[in-house]
Coordinates of C-alpha atoms and ligand atoms in Angstrom, one line a residue:
X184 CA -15.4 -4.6 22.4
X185 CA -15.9 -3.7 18.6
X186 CA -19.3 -1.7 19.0
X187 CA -21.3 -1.6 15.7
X188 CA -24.6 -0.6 14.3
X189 CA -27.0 -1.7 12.0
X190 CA -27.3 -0.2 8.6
X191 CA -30.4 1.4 7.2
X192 CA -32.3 -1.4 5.3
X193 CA -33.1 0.5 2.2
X194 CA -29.5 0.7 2.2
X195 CA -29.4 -2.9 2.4
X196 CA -31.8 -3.2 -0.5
X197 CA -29.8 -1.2 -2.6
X198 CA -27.0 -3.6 -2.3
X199 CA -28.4 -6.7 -2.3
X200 CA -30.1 -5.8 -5.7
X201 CA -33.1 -8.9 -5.2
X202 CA -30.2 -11.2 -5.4
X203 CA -30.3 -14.8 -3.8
X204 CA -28.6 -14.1 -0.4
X205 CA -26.9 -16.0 2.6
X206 CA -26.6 -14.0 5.7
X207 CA -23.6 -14.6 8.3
X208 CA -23.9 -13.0 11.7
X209 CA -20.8 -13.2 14.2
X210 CA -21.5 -15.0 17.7
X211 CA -19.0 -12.1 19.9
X212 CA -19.2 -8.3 19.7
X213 CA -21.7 -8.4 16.9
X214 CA -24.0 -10.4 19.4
X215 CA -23.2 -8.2 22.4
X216 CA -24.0 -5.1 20.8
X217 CA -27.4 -6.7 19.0
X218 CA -26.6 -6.1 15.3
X219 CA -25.3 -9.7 14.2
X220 CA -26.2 -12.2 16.6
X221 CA -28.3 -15.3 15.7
X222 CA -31.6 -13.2 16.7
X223 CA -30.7 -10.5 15.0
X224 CA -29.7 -12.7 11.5
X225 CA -33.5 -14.2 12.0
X226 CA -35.2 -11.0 12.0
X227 CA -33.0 -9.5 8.9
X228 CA -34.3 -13.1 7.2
X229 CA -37.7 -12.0 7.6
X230 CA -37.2 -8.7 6.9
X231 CA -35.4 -9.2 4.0
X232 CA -37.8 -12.3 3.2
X233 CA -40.8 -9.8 3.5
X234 CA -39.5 -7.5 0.4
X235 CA -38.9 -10.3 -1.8
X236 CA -35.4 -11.0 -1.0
X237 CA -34.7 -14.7 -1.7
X238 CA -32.8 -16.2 1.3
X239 CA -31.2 -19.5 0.8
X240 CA -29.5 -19.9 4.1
X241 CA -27.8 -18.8 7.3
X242 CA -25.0 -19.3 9.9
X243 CA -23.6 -17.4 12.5
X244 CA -19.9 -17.9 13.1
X245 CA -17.6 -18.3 15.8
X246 CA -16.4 -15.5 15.7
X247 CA -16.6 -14.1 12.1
X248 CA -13.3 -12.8 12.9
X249 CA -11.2 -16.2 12.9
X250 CA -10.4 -17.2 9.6
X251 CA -9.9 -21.5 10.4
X252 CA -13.2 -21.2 11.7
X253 CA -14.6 -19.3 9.2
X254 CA -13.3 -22.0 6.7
X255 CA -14.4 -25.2 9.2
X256 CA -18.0 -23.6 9.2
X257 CA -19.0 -21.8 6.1
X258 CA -17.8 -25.6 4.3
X259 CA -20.7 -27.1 5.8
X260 CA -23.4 -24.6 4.6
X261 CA -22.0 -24.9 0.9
X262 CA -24.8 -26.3 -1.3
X263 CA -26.5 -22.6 0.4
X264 CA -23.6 -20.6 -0.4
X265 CA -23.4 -22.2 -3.9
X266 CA -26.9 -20.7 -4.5
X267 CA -26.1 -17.7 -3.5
X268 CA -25.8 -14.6 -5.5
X269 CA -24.5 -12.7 -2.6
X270 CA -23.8 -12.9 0.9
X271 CA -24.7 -10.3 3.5
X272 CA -21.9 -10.3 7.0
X273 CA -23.5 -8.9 9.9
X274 CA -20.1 -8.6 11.3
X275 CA -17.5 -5.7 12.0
X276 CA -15.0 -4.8 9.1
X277 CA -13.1 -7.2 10.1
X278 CA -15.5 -10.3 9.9
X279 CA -16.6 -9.2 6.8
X280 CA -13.1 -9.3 5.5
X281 CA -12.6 -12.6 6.8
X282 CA -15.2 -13.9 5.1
X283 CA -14.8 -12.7 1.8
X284 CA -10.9 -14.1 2.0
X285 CA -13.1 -17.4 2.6
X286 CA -16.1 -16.9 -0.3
X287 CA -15.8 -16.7 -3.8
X288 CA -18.7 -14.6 -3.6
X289 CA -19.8 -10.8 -3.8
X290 CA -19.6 -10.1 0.7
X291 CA -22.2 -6.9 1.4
X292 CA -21.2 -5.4 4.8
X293 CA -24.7 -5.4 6.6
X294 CA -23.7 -3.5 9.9
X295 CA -21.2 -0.3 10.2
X296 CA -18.3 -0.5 12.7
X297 CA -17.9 2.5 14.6
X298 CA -15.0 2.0 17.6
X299 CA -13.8 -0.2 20.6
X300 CA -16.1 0.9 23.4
X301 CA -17.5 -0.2 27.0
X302 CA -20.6 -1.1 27.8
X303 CA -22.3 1.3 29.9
X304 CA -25.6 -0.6 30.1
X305 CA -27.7 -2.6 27.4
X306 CA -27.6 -1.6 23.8
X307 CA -25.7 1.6 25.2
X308 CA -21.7 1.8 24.7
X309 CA -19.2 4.5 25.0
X310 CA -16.0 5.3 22.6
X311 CA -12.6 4.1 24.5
X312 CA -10.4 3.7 22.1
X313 CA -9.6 4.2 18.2
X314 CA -6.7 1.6 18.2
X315 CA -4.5 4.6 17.1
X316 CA -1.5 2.0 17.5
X317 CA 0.8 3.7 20.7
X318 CA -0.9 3.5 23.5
X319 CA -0.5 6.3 25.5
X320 CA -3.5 6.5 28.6
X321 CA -0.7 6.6 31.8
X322 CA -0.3 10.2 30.6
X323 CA -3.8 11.0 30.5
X324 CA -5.0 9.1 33.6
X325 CA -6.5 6.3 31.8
X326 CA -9.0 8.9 29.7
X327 CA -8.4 8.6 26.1
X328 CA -8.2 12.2 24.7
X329 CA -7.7 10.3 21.3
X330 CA -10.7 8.8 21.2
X331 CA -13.0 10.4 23.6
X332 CA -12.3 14.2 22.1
X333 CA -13.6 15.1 19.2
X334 CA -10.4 17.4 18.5
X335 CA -8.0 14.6 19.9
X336 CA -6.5 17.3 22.1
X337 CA -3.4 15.6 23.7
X338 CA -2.5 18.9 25.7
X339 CA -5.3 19.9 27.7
X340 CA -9.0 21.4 26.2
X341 CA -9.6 23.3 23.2
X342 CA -11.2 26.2 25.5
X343 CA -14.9 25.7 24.2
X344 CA -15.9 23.5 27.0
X345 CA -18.8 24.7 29.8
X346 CA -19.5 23.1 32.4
X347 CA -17.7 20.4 31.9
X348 CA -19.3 19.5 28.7
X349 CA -18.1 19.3 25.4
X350 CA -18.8 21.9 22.9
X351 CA -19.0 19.5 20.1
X352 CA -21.6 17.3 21.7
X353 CA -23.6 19.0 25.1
X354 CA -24.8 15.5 26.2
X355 CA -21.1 14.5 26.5
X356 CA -18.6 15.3 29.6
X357 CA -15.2 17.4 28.0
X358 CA -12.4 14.6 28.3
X359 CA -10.4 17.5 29.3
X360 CA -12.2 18.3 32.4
X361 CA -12.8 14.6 33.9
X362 CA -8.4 14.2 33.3
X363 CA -8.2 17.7 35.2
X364 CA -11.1 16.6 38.3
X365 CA -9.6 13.6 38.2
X366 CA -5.7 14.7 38.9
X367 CA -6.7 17.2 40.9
X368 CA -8.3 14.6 43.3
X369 CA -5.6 12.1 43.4
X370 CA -3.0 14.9 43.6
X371 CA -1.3 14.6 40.4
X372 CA -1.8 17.9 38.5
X373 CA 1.6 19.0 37.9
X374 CA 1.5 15.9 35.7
X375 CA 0.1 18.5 33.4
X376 CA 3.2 20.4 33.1
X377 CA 4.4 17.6 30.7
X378 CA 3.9 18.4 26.8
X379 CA 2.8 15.6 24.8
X380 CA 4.6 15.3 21.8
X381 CA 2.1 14.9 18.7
X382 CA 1.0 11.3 17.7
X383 CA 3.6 9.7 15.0
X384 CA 0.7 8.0 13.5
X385 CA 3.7 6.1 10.7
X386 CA 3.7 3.6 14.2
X387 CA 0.6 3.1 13.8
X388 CA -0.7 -0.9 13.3
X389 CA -2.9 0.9 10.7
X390 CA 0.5 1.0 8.3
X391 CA 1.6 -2.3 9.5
X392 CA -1.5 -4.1 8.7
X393 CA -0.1 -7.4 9.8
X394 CA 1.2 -8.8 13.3
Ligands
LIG63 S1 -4.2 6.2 23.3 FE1 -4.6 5.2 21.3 S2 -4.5 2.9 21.8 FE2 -4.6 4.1 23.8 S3 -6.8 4.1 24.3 FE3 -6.4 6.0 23.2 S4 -6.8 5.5 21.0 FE4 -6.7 3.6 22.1
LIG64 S1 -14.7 20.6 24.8 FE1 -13.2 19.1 25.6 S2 -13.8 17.1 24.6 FE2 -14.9 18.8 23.5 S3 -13.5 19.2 21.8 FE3 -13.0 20.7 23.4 S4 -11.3 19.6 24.5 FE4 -12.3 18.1 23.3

């Protein structure tokens, strides 16, 4: 799932600028992780609503993500959107690019999208993967050095870890040390004889852009 935050609202403010706003929310990941889901687009309408921000209308889509959909559903709120000035997308980066292809409008992103995570628990999520474009987890047991070390260390730890934590971040377990515990349980350490070559990030989908 794409986890996301909320941004800070004098942030918000700042962009919105007292302008006439419509505020789009995103009914999959944004809802999960509580930062664009239909409650969530209520409560920034009264927040916003509460400093003088003039809200003309709402909608949350289907996902924000989907571009027909985005078209199908943002044409029946347009007398709101007309009135607009601007319109805030609690969304990931990628709703909020959707729906600007959609709008001829200035789109504020109102949430920040961090990574594709798991969900450990409510309102709690843990980094699994920063879609680095070659997958590459058989080599690592299925624990993403990538993503879940701060140093992307792809041959074994940087030598700062104690205890098995990470000397970047104490509260976090060094994704070197569970791929060693783990291998050494199922038997599998001289898997760590093989070097990984470094990432060739020019395979990336991040050049590609398009599927
Ligand atoms: S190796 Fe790359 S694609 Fe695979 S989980 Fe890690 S960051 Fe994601
Ligand atoms: S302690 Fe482990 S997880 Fe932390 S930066 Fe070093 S290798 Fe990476």
């Amino acid at each position: 799932m794409i986890i996301t935050k909320q941004k800070e609202l004098k942030d918000l403010l700042n962009r919105l600028n007292d302008k006439s706003v419509f505020i789009v929310g995103c009914s999959e990941c944004a809802t999960v992780c509580h930062t664009g889901g239909e409650k969530e687009v209520l409560a920034m309408k009264d927040v916003l609503q509460k400093k003088g921000v003039n809200i003309v209308g709402w909608v949350v889509l289907d996902p924000a993500c989907n571009l027909n959909n985005d078209k199908r559903l943002l044409k029946k709120h347009i007398k709101e959107l007309d009135a607009a000035d601007k319109v805030l997308v609690l969304a990931c980066g990628s709703g909020v690019q959707t729906v600007s292809e959609v709008l001829d409008k200035e789109v504020i992103a109102g949430i920040d999208t961090l990574f594709l995570g798991e969900i450990k628990r409510v309102n709690e999520f843990e980094k699994r993967c920063v879609t680095c474009g070659v997958c590459e987890l058989d080599f690592f047991e299925d624990f993403c050095p990538v993503s879940r070390c701060p140093k992307s260390m792809l041959n074994g730890p940087c030598g700062g870890s104690v205890n098995g934590k990470c000397e970047v971040n104490k509260d976090m377990d060094c994704v070197w040390s569970e791929i060693f515990s783990h291998l050494k349980e199922k038997g599998r350490l001289h898997k760590l004889k093989c070097i990984v070559e470094p990432k060739d990030w020019s395979n990336s989908v991040c050049i590609d852009r398009r599927l």
